[in-house]
C-alpha cells in the first residue's frame, strides 16, 4: 500500500505532501489542473526516465519520495532481500532530478539504478493509462495482453529455446567467417609466429636483460662505489660502514649491563653489521658477473626488434603474440575441418529450431485455452458495462515457417462485434473510440488478478463513457481497491462518488507563477466537488444529485 507521497519543485508543484489509506481513492479537478502530474511523479519513482525539464523554474532539483507499507508476503519483499535492500515492513523510494545533471535514485537509503527502480516498480504499482485503449489494435499489445493468462513457464521455455537457437546461429556464422578467410595467408602468418616461438614471459625477460647489458659500465661503477662505502679505502685511511659499526659495538660493550637501553642499542648495531657484511658480499658477487657482452646485447636487440615488427604487422601489443599464435592455429584447424564442423553446426541449428517449435506449439495451445476462458470473462465484463450484445474472439494462427522469436510462432488478432448479427471482424476496423474505451476497461476487469499488495492506478480510463456505464465503472474501481488500494484520475462524478476518499487538484496563479495544490476532501467538500463535476458549484439540483451519489456509495 502507498502510504505517502512527497514532491518538491516538480514541474508546477512547489511542495506537496500527501498521505493515503487503503481502498479506492479518486483524484479529481478541472481539466488541465495537473491531475496526471501526480502519476508522472510516481512514475519517476518507479523507474521512468527522468528529464531535467521536470525541474521547477528557478529550482536546483526536483525531489520525490514515496513510502510504501509491505505485508510480510508481498512479492517486493523477496526482491528487496535479494538486493540486500530489505528494511522490514516499510519501503522508501527516493528520486532526485537535478536541473543540470543525471538523476539519482535510492531504495531504502541504498543507491539504486533506474533499472532496479523499474524492476521493483513492477511489483509495487500497476498503471493503466488513459490512452491504453488506443493500443488495443496493436498485434504486439494484443499478444502480450493475452499472455497474461498463460503460465509463465511456457513463455520462458519459448524464450530460452529462441536464445539457444540464436547461440547456434552465431556459431554457424563464426564458421562462415572462418571459411571466408584465406587459409594460405593464415598459414604464412602462423609460420612466422612459430618461427618466432615467443614464450609467455620471454618478452619481459628480454627487456630486463637488454636494460642490464646496455648498462654494464654504470652497474660496475655503482657496485664499486657501494663496496668502497662498506669496506673503506684499501690503505685504511678512510674506514667503511662495516668498520665504523664494529667500532660502535666495541664502544658500548662495557656498559650494556648497566642500562638495558644500551644492550638494546648494541643488539641493533650487531644486526646492522650482519646486513652490511651480507650486502658487501652480494655486491662483490654481482660485480664479478658484470661483463660487457656486445654480441649478446646485439642478439637481444635483434630478437626484440623482430617481436615489435610482428606486433605492428598484426596490430596488437607484443604481449598478445603468443595468444594470437594460438588463435591462428585454432582457425586453421576449423578451416581444415570446416565441412564436418559446418554440418554439425547446421544440424544443431535445425535441432534448436525444432525445440523452439515444440515449445511454441505448447504456448499456442495454452493461448488457445486462455483465449476461450478470457473471451467469456470479457463478454461478462462488457455486459456489465452496458454492451450486452458485444463479443470478442481471438484469432490465433500458428506459423510453422515463422522466424524464431522470444514470443513464439503465433499471430494474434482480436476480433470484435458490437451488435447482434454482425460477424466479429478485426478490432481496428470496427470498434469506435467509445467502444474501444469500454472494451479496454472490460479487458482490465476480466484479466484482473488478485492485488497481492499491488497498487492499481487508473488514469482516466473512463474516458468516453457516461450514464449508467459510468456507475458500473465506479463499482468496478471500488472493487479493485476493496482488497488493497486503487486510485483513479477521473472527470466523472459517478466514478468519484464510489471512492472511499477523494483528492481535488487545484491549479492557482499568483505573482505571475502557476502552482498546483492537492486537497484531501472531507464530506462537505466532496459534495461541492461532485456538484462541480456534475456541472454546477452553486445549483441546488447539482448538490442534491451529488449528495444522492454519495448516499448511493454508502448504501
mmCIF file of C-alpha atoms in Angstrom, residues 127-467:
data_model
loop_
_atom_site.group_PDB
_atom_site.id
_atom_site.type_symbol
_atom_site.label_atom_id
_atom_site.label_comp_id
_atom_site.label_asym_id
_atom_site.label_seq_id
_atom_site.Cartn_x
_atom_site.Cartn_y
_atom_site.Cartn_z
ATOM 1 C CA UNK A 127 -0.721 1.697 -14.010
ATOM 2 C CA UNK A 128 -3.467 1.696 -16.638
ATOM 3 C CA UNK A 129 -3.107 4.814 -18.767
ATOM 4 C CA UNK A 130 -5.801 6.975 -20.280
ATOM 5 C CA UNK A 131 -4.696 6.020 -23.804
ATOM 6 C CA UNK A 132 -4.483 2.314 -23.135
ATOM 7 C CA UNK A 133 -7.463 1.620 -25.396
ATOM 8 C CA UNK A 134 -5.549 3.089 -28.338
ATOM 9 C CA UNK A 135 -3.056 0.223 -28.100
ATOM 10 C CA UNK A 136 -5.714 -2.461 -28.387
ATOM 11 C CA UNK A 137 -5.385 -2.583 -32.184
ATOM 12 C CA UNK A 138 -1.638 -3.266 -31.953
ATOM 13 C CA UNK A 139 -0.964 -7.005 -32.562
ATOM 14 C CA UNK A 140 2.046 -6.946 -30.222
ATOM 15 C CA UNK A 141 -0.072 -5.438 -27.416
ATOM 16 C CA UNK A 142 -2.812 -7.977 -28.100
ATOM 17 C CA UNK A 143 -0.377 -10.874 -27.827
ATOM 18 C CA UNK A 144 1.180 -9.532 -24.632
ATOM 19 C CA UNK A 145 -2.228 -8.940 -23.113
ATOM 20 C CA UNK A 146 -3.356 -12.495 -23.951
ATOM 21 C CA UNK A 147 -0.148 -13.893 -22.450
ATOM 22 C CA UNK A 148 -1.182 -12.570 -19.044
ATOM 23 C CA UNK A 149 -3.415 -15.642 -18.903
ATOM 24 C CA UNK A 150 -0.664 -18.072 -19.969
ATOM 25 C CA UNK A 151 1.631 -19.887 -17.485
ATOM 26 C CA UNK A 152 4.936 -18.052 -17.260
ATOM 27 C CA UNK A 153 6.833 -21.354 -17.522
ATOM 28 C CA UNK A 154 5.619 -21.868 -21.097
ATOM 29 C CA UNK A 155 6.616 -18.353 -22.154
ATOM 30 C CA UNK A 156 10.003 -18.801 -20.503
ATOM 31 C CA UNK A 157 10.550 -22.122 -22.316
ATOM 32 C CA UNK A 158 9.945 -20.458 -25.694
ATOM 33 C CA UNK A 159 12.255 -17.581 -24.821
ATOM 34 C CA UNK A 160 15.040 -19.946 -23.702
ATOM 35 C CA UNK A 161 14.652 -22.054 -26.856
ATOM 36 C CA UNK A 162 14.849 -18.920 -29.013
ATOM 37 C CA UNK A 163 18.066 -17.864 -27.293
ATOM 38 C CA UNK A 164 19.600 -21.311 -27.726
ATOM 39 C CA UNK A 165 18.743 -21.064 -31.416
ATOM 40 C CA UNK A 166 20.438 -17.643 -31.563
ATOM 41 C CA UNK A 167 23.582 -19.140 -29.990
ATOM 42 C CA UNK A 168 23.644 -21.915 -32.601
ATOM 43 C CA UNK A 169 23.152 -19.374 -35.387
ATOM 44 C CA UNK A 170 26.101 -17.317 -34.116
ATOM 45 C CA UNK A 171 28.275 -20.445 -34.026
ATOM 46 C CA UNK A 172 27.407 -21.181 -37.650
ATOM 47 C CA UNK A 173 28.143 -17.568 -38.593
ATOM 48 C CA UNK A 174 31.573 -17.874 -36.954
ATOM 49 C CA UNK A 175 32.290 -20.921 -39.119
ATOM 50 C CA UNK A 176 31.261 -18.953 -42.193
ATOM 51 C CA UNK A 177 33.630 -16.186 -41.162
ATOM 52 C CA UNK A 178 36.486 -18.689 -40.932
ATOM 53 C CA UNK A 179 35.550 -20.124 -44.310
ATOM 54 C CA UNK A 180 35.845 -16.667 -45.850
ATOM 55 C CA UNK A 181 39.436 -16.317 -44.595
ATOM 56 C CA UNK A 182 42.457 -17.086 -46.821
ATOM 57 C CA UNK A 183 43.994 -20.277 -45.386
ATOM 58 C CA UNK A 184 47.324 -19.707 -47.170
ATOM 59 C CA UNK A 185 47.681 -16.281 -45.581
ATOM 60 C CA UNK A 186 46.782 -17.705 -42.175
ATOM 61 C CA UNK A 187 49.403 -20.467 -42.580
ATOM 62 C CA UNK A 188 52.069 -17.919 -43.589
ATOM 63 C CA UNK A 189 51.240 -15.790 -40.543
ATOM 64 C CA UNK A 190 51.300 -18.839 -38.277
ATOM 65 C CA UNK A 191 54.649 -19.958 -39.714
ATOM 66 C CA UNK A 192 56.120 -16.544 -38.835
ATOM 67 C CA UNK A 193 54.847 -16.792 -35.271
ATOM 68 C CA UNK A 194 56.002 -20.413 -34.971
ATOM 69 C CA UNK A 195 59.459 -19.355 -36.137
ATOM 70 C CA UNK A 196 59.471 -16.586 -33.546
ATOM 71 C CA UNK A 197 58.264 -19.040 -30.860
ATOM 72 C CA UNK A 198 57.778 -16.311 -28.291
ATOM 73 C CA UNK A 199 57.231 -17.648 -24.794
ATOM 74 C CA UNK A 200 54.542 -16.248 -22.499
ATOM 75 C CA UNK A 201 57.076 -14.447 -20.239
ATOM 76 C CA UNK A 202 60.006 -14.147 -22.640
ATOM 77 C CA UNK A 203 59.304 -10.545 -23.656
ATOM 78 C CA UNK A 204 59.624 -9.256 -20.084
ATOM 79 C CA UNK A 205 62.825 -11.303 -19.594
ATOM 80 C CA UNK A 206 64.349 -9.959 -22.791
ATOM 81 C CA UNK A 207 63.546 -6.355 -21.895
ATOM 82 C CA UNK A 208 65.134 -6.811 -18.448
ATOM 83 C CA UNK A 209 68.241 -8.404 -19.992
ATOM 84 C CA UNK A 210 68.538 -5.614 -22.543
ATOM 85 C CA UNK A 211 68.465 -2.980 -19.812
ATOM 86 C CA UNK A 212 71.204 -4.868 -17.900
ATOM 87 C CA UNK A 213 73.521 -5.415 -20.866
ATOM 88 C CA UNK A 214 73.173 -1.817 -22.036
ATOM 89 C CA UNK A 215 74.150 -0.505 -18.554
ATOM 90 C CA UNK A 216 77.097 -2.728 -17.604
ATOM 91 C CA UNK A 217 79.522 0.163 -17.039
ATOM 92 C CA UNK A 218 77.041 2.101 -14.897
ATOM 93 C CA UNK A 219 76.302 -1.007 -12.847
ATOM 94 C CA UNK A 220 80.030 -1.705 -12.352
ATOM 95 C CA UNK A 221 80.702 1.841 -11.117
ATOM 96 C CA UNK A 222 77.723 1.705 -8.770
ATOM 97 C CA UNK A 223 78.814 -1.646 -7.285
ATOM 98 C CA UNK A 224 82.417 -0.447 -6.781
ATOM 99 C CA UNK A 225 81.286 2.745 -5.036
ATOM 100 C CA UNK A 226 78.936 0.825 -2.749
ATOM 101 C CA UNK A 227 81.616 -1.741 -1.845
ATOM 102 C CA UNK A 228 84.085 1.054 -1.037
ATOM 103 C CA UNK A 229 81.499 2.708 1.208
ATOM 104 C CA UNK A 230 81.039 -0.542 3.086
ATOM 105 C CA UNK A 231 84.709 -1.644 3.325
ATOM 106 C CA UNK A 232 86.572 1.694 3.279
ATOM 107 C CA UNK A 233 89.775 2.581 1.418
ATOM 108 C CA UNK A 234 92.346 -0.177 0.878
ATOM 109 C CA UNK A 235 95.071 1.730 2.780
ATOM 110 C CA UNK A 236 92.793 2.144 5.793
ATOM 111 C CA UNK A 237 92.796 5.939 5.619
ATOM 112 C CA UNK A 238 89.029 6.052 5.474
ATOM 113 C CA UNK A 239 87.028 3.468 7.420
ATOM 114 C CA UNK A 240 83.921 1.948 5.785
ATOM 115 C CA UNK A 241 80.469 1.399 7.211
ATOM 116 C CA UNK A 242 81.293 -2.094 8.467
ATOM 117 C CA UNK A 243 84.375 -0.943 10.393
ATOM 118 C CA UNK A 244 82.524 2.023 11.879
ATOM 119 C CA UNK A 245 79.693 -0.261 13.005
ATOM 120 C CA UNK A 246 82.208 -2.593 14.696
ATOM 121 C CA UNK A 247 83.781 0.429 16.424
ATOM 122 C CA UNK A 248 80.340 1.438 17.726
ATOM 123 C CA UNK A 249 79.711 -2.057 19.104
ATOM 124 C CA UNK A 250 83.022 -2.067 20.965
ATOM 125 C CA UNK A 251 82.373 1.390 22.408
ATOM 126 C CA UNK A 252 79.287 0.253 24.312
ATOM 127 C CA UNK A 253 80.251 -3.350 25.079
ATOM 128 C CA UNK A 254 81.425 -2.409 28.570
ATOM 129 C CA UNK A 255 78.226 -0.649 29.699
ATOM 130 C CA UNK A 256 75.424 -2.871 28.377
ATOM 131 C CA UNK A 257 74.995 -4.482 31.791
ATOM 132 C CA UNK A 258 74.367 -1.119 33.426
ATOM 133 C CA UNK A 259 71.454 0.086 31.284
ATOM 134 C CA UNK A 260 69.053 -2.145 29.286
ATOM 135 C CA UNK A 261 68.730 0.567 26.643
ATOM 136 C CA UNK A 262 72.434 0.231 25.794
ATOM 137 C CA UNK A 263 72.007 -3.525 25.447
ATOM 138 C CA UNK A 264 69.143 -2.982 23.011
ATOM 139 C CA UNK A 265 71.211 -0.490 21.011
ATOM 140 C CA UNK A 266 74.134 -2.983 20.818
ATOM 141 C CA UNK A 267 71.739 -5.655 19.519
ATOM 142 C CA UNK A 268 70.593 -3.329 16.748
ATOM 143 C CA UNK A 269 74.197 -2.464 15.805
ATOM 144 C CA UNK A 270 75.054 -6.172 15.664
ATOM 145 C CA UNK A 271 72.104 -6.790 13.355
ATOM 146 C CA UNK A 272 73.124 -3.852 11.159
ATOM 147 C CA UNK A 273 76.680 -5.285 10.931
ATOM 148 C CA UNK A 274 75.314 -8.626 9.659
ATOM 149 C CA UNK A 275 73.244 -6.875 6.975
ATOM 150 C CA UNK A 276 76.114 -4.608 5.936
ATOM 151 C CA UNK A 277 78.532 -7.543 5.579
ATOM 152 C CA UNK A 278 75.935 -9.566 3.595
ATOM 153 C CA UNK A 279 75.300 -6.547 1.331
ATOM 154 C CA UNK A 280 79.029 -6.292 0.675
ATOM 155 C CA UNK A 281 79.287 -9.955 -0.273
ATOM 156 C CA UNK A 282 76.255 -9.673 -2.584
ATOM 157 C CA UNK A 283 77.661 -6.579 -4.319
ATOM 158 C CA UNK A 284 81.024 -8.310 -4.761
ATOM 159 C CA UNK A 285 79.385 -11.331 -6.428
ATOM 160 C CA UNK A 286 77.362 -9.029 -8.725
ATOM 161 C CA UNK A 287 80.445 -7.064 -9.679
ATOM 162 C CA UNK A 288 82.210 -10.289 -10.654
ATOM 163 C CA UNK A 289 79.358 -11.174 -13.062
ATOM 164 C CA UNK A 290 79.194 -7.744 -14.707
ATOM 165 C CA UNK A 291 80.986 -8.099 -18.004
ATOM 166 C CA UNK A 292 80.259 -6.330 -21.273
ATOM 167 C CA UNK A 293 78.814 -8.711 -23.905
ATOM 168 C CA UNK A 294 78.223 -6.797 -27.155
ATOM 169 C CA UNK A 295 77.321 -9.961 -29.064
ATOM 170 C CA UNK A 296 74.597 -10.945 -26.590
ATOM 171 C CA UNK A 297 73.278 -7.367 -26.498
ATOM 172 C CA UNK A 298 73.064 -7.374 -30.300
ATOM 173 C CA UNK A 299 71.203 -10.708 -30.283
ATOM 174 C CA UNK A 300 68.709 -9.425 -27.698
ATOM 175 C CA UNK A 301 68.158 -6.218 -29.675
ATOM 176 C CA UNK A 302 67.531 -8.169 -32.880
ATOM 177 C CA UNK A 303 65.039 -10.514 -31.218
ATOM 178 C CA UNK A 304 63.156 -7.628 -29.613
ATOM 179 C CA UNK A 305 63.095 -5.891 -32.971
ATOM 180 C CA UNK A 306 61.538 -8.949 -34.625
ATOM 181 C CA UNK A 307 58.911 -9.158 -31.865
ATOM 182 C CA UNK A 308 57.981 -5.489 -32.344
ATOM 183 C CA UNK A 309 57.878 -5.940 -36.114
ATOM 184 C CA UNK A 310 55.362 -8.790 -35.929
ATOM 185 C CA UNK A 311 53.302 -6.926 -33.322
ATOM 186 C CA UNK A 312 52.991 -3.941 -35.678
ATOM 187 C CA UNK A 313 52.159 -6.260 -38.554
ATOM 188 C CA UNK A 314 49.304 -7.863 -36.654
ATOM 189 C CA UNK A 315 48.259 -4.574 -34.998
ATOM 190 C CA UNK A 316 48.445 -5.920 -31.477
ATOM 191 C CA UNK A 317 50.521 -5.488 -28.351
ATOM 192 C CA UNK A 318 53.759 -7.541 -28.293
ATOM 193 C CA UNK A 319 52.495 -9.426 -25.225
ATOM 194 C CA UNK A 320 49.498 -10.657 -27.273
ATOM 195 C CA UNK A 321 51.565 -12.509 -29.900
ATOM 196 C CA UNK A 322 51.549 -15.913 -28.096
ATOM 197 C CA UNK A 323 47.740 -15.769 -27.775
ATOM 198 C CA UNK A 324 47.419 -14.710 -31.427
ATOM 199 C CA UNK A 325 49.520 -17.693 -32.414
ATOM 200 C CA UNK A 326 47.040 -19.979 -30.669
ATOM 201 C CA UNK A 327 44.060 -18.253 -32.304
ATOM 202 C CA UNK A 328 45.551 -18.649 -35.786
ATOM 203 C CA UNK A 329 46.208 -22.323 -35.134
ATOM 204 C CA UNK A 330 42.599 -22.819 -33.961
ATOM 205 C CA UNK A 331 41.207 -21.004 -37.026
ATOM 206 C CA UNK A 332 43.252 -23.162 -39.374
ATOM 207 C CA UNK A 333 42.050 -26.285 -37.607
ATOM 208 C CA UNK A 334 38.454 -25.106 -38.004
ATOM 209 C CA UNK A 335 39.041 -24.383 -41.688
ATOM 210 C CA UNK A 336 40.632 -27.784 -42.217
ATOM 211 C CA UNK A 337 37.584 -29.371 -40.565
ATOM 212 C CA UNK A 338 35.114 -26.829 -41.960
ATOM 213 C CA UNK A 339 32.886 -29.218 -43.873
ATOM 214 C CA UNK A 340 32.376 -31.534 -40.915
ATOM 215 C CA UNK A 341 32.041 -28.669 -38.420
ATOM 216 C CA UNK A 342 29.541 -26.833 -40.614
ATOM 217 C CA UNK A 343 27.421 -29.945 -40.982
ATOM 218 C CA UNK A 344 27.382 -30.358 -37.205
ATOM 219 C CA UNK A 345 26.526 -26.677 -36.713
ATOM 220 C CA UNK A 346 23.702 -26.816 -39.266
ATOM 221 C CA UNK A 347 22.329 -29.944 -37.598
ATOM 222 C CA UNK A 348 22.460 -28.211 -34.220
ATOM 223 C CA UNK A 349 20.667 -25.172 -35.670
ATOM 224 C CA UNK A 350 17.908 -27.389 -37.100
ATOM 225 C CA UNK A 351 17.585 -29.165 -33.760
ATOM 226 C CA UNK A 352 17.337 -25.849 -31.892
ATOM 227 C CA UNK A 353 14.592 -24.679 -34.246
ATOM 228 C CA UNK A 354 12.688 -27.940 -33.768
ATOM 229 C CA UNK A 355 12.921 -27.483 -29.999
ATOM 230 C CA UNK A 356 11.688 -23.912 -30.355
ATOM 231 C CA UNK A 357 8.748 -25.043 -32.497
ATOM 232 C CA UNK A 358 7.812 -27.671 -29.896
ATOM 233 C CA UNK A 359 7.871 -25.060 -27.134
ATOM 234 C CA UNK A 360 5.924 -22.644 -29.349
ATOM 235 C CA UNK A 361 3.226 -25.255 -30.012
ATOM 236 C CA UNK A 362 2.785 -25.777 -26.272
ATOM 237 C CA UNK A 363 2.492 -21.997 -25.883
ATOM 238 C CA UNK A 364 -0.015 -21.880 -28.762
ATOM 239 C CA UNK A 365 -2.245 -24.450 -27.051
ATOM 240 C CA UNK A 366 -2.053 -22.521 -23.783
ATOM 241 C CA UNK A 367 -3.000 -19.322 -25.608
ATOM 242 C CA UNK A 368 -5.990 -21.027 -27.189
ATOM 243 C CA UNK A 369 -7.146 -22.205 -23.788
ATOM 244 C CA UNK A 370 -6.597 -18.775 -22.236
ATOM 245 C CA UNK A 371 -8.452 -17.113 -25.130
ATOM 246 C CA UNK A 372 -11.531 -19.272 -24.602
ATOM 247 C CA UNK A 373 -11.624 -18.525 -20.889
ATOM 248 C CA UNK A 374 -10.829 -14.812 -21.142
ATOM 249 C CA UNK A 375 -13.293 -14.338 -24.008
ATOM 250 C CA UNK A 376 -16.154 -15.356 -21.728
ATOM 251 C CA UNK A 377 -14.883 -13.121 -18.911
ATOM 252 C CA UNK A 378 -14.554 -10.143 -21.273
ATOM 253 C CA UNK A 379 -18.105 -10.721 -22.566
ATOM 254 C CA UNK A 380 -19.423 -10.706 -18.991
ATOM 255 C CA UNK A 381 -17.492 -7.507 -18.232
ATOM 256 C CA UNK A 382 -18.788 -5.866 -21.437
ATOM 257 C CA UNK A 383 -22.322 -6.781 -20.430
ATOM 258 C CA UNK A 384 -21.779 -5.173 -17.020
ATOM 259 C CA UNK A 385 -20.589 -2.037 -18.803
ATOM 260 C CA UNK A 386 -23.741 -1.783 -20.893
ATOM 261 C CA UNK A 387 -22.621 -3.686 -24.004
ATOM 262 C CA UNK A 388 -24.851 -6.738 -23.631
ATOM 263 C CA UNK A 389 -24.569 -7.830 -27.254
ATOM 264 C CA UNK A 390 -20.864 -7.212 -27.742
ATOM 265 C CA UNK A 391 -18.476 -10.108 -28.048
ATOM 266 C CA UNK A 392 -14.804 -10.607 -28.671
ATOM 267 C CA UNK A 393 -12.945 -13.516 -30.229
ATOM 268 C CA UNK A 394 -9.282 -14.335 -30.578
ATOM 269 C CA UNK A 395 -7.736 -15.428 -33.853
ATOM 270 C CA UNK A 396 -4.504 -17.254 -33.063
ATOM 271 C CA UNK A 397 -2.653 -18.626 -36.103
ATOM 272 C CA UNK A 398 0.389 -20.841 -35.661
ATOM 273 C CA UNK A 399 3.016 -20.209 -38.359
ATOM 274 C CA UNK A 400 5.347 -23.182 -38.895
ATOM 275 C CA UNK A 401 7.631 -21.025 -41.011
ATOM 276 C CA UNK A 402 7.834 -18.107 -38.605
ATOM 277 C CA UNK A 403 11.196 -16.604 -37.773
ATOM 278 C CA UNK A 404 12.460 -17.738 -34.380
ATOM 279 C CA UNK A 405 11.458 -15.175 -31.739
ATOM 280 C CA UNK A 406 11.055 -14.952 -27.978
ATOM 281 C CA UNK A 407 7.252 -14.692 -28.247
ATOM 282 C CA UNK A 408 6.713 -17.881 -30.261
ATOM 283 C CA UNK A 409 5.189 -18.581 -33.689
ATOM 284 C CA UNK A 410 1.665 -17.198 -33.182
ATOM 285 C CA UNK A 411 -0.063 -14.343 -34.972
ATOM 286 C CA UNK A 412 -2.674 -12.996 -32.549
ATOM 287 C CA UNK A 413 -5.596 -10.827 -33.594
ATOM 288 C CA UNK A 414 -8.621 -9.593 -31.642
ATOM 289 C CA UNK A 415 -11.960 -9.826 -33.446
ATOM 290 C CA UNK A 416 -14.846 -7.703 -32.203
ATOM 291 C CA UNK A 417 -18.558 -7.419 -32.803
ATOM 292 C CA UNK A 418 -20.703 -4.812 -31.072
ATOM 293 C CA UNK A 419 -24.111 -5.792 -32.488
ATOM 294 C CA UNK A 420 -26.145 -8.989 -32.955
ATOM 295 C CA UNK A 421 -25.863 -10.498 -36.413
ATOM 296 C CA UNK A 422 -22.597 -8.707 -37.068
ATOM 297 C CA UNK A 423 -19.726 -11.190 -37.520
ATOM 298 C CA UNK A 424 -16.607 -10.445 -35.484
ATOM 299 C CA UNK A 425 -14.026 -8.549 -37.501
ATOM 300 C CA UNK A 426 -10.575 -7.103 -36.851
ATOM 301 C CA UNK A 427 -10.802 -4.751 -33.888
ATOM 302 C CA UNK A 428 -9.139 -1.797 -35.592
ATOM 303 C CA UNK A 429 -11.712 -1.885 -38.400
ATOM 304 C CA UNK A 430 -14.978 -1.984 -36.499
ATOM 305 C CA UNK A 431 -14.691 -0.516 -32.969
ATOM 306 C CA UNK A 432 -15.451 3.151 -32.279
ATOM 307 C CA UNK A 433 -13.484 5.226 -29.765
ATOM 308 C CA UNK A 434 -16.123 4.814 -27.054
ATOM 309 C CA UNK A 435 -16.377 1.088 -27.703
ATOM 310 C CA UNK A 436 -12.607 0.773 -27.504
ATOM 311 C CA UNK A 437 -12.611 2.578 -24.158
ATOM 312 C CA UNK A 438 -15.212 0.248 -22.685
ATOM 313 C CA UNK A 439 -13.552 -2.792 -24.245
ATOM 314 C CA UNK A 440 -10.226 -1.780 -22.704
ATOM 315 C CA UNK A 441 -11.882 -1.422 -19.309
ATOM 316 C CA UNK A 442 -13.678 -4.756 -19.721
ATOM 317 C CA UNK A 443 -10.373 -6.445 -20.517
ATOM 318 C CA UNK A 444 -8.800 -4.945 -17.409
ATOM 319 C CA UNK A 445 -11.726 -6.262 -15.363
ATOM 320 C CA UNK A 446 -11.577 -9.694 -16.985
ATOM 321 C CA UNK A 447 -7.843 -10.131 -16.568
ATOM 322 C CA UNK A 448 -7.545 -8.609 -13.110
ATOM 323 C CA UNK A 449 -5.517 -10.813 -10.803
ATOM 324 C CA UNK A 450 -5.589 -10.734 -7.005
ATOM 325 C CA UNK A 451 -3.983 -7.489 -5.891
ATOM 326 C CA UNK A 452 -1.227 -9.169 -3.789
ATOM 327 C CA UNK A 453 -0.396 -5.769 -2.379
ATOM 328 C CA UNK A 454 -0.010 -4.145 -5.810
ATOM 329 C CA UNK A 455 -1.344 -0.577 -6.016
ATOM 330 C CA UNK A 456 -3.608 -0.095 -9.048
ATOM 331 C CA UNK A 457 -3.762 3.296 -10.740
ATOM 332 C CA UNK A 458 -6.260 4.126 -13.488
ATOM 333 C CA UNK A 459 -5.534 7.340 -15.372
ATOM 334 C CA UNK A 460 -8.809 8.494 -16.993
ATOM 335 C CA UNK A 461 -9.624 5.022 -18.285
ATOM 336 C CA UNK A 462 -13.306 6.051 -18.062
ATOM 337 C CA UNK A 463 -12.909 8.493 -20.964
ATOM 338 C CA UNK A 464 -15.730 8.104 -23.463
ATOM 339 C CA UNK A 465 -18.239 6.539 -21.073
ATOM 340 C CA UNK A 466 -21.123 8.059 -19.153
ATOM 341 C CA UNK A 467 -24.592 7.457 -17.750
#
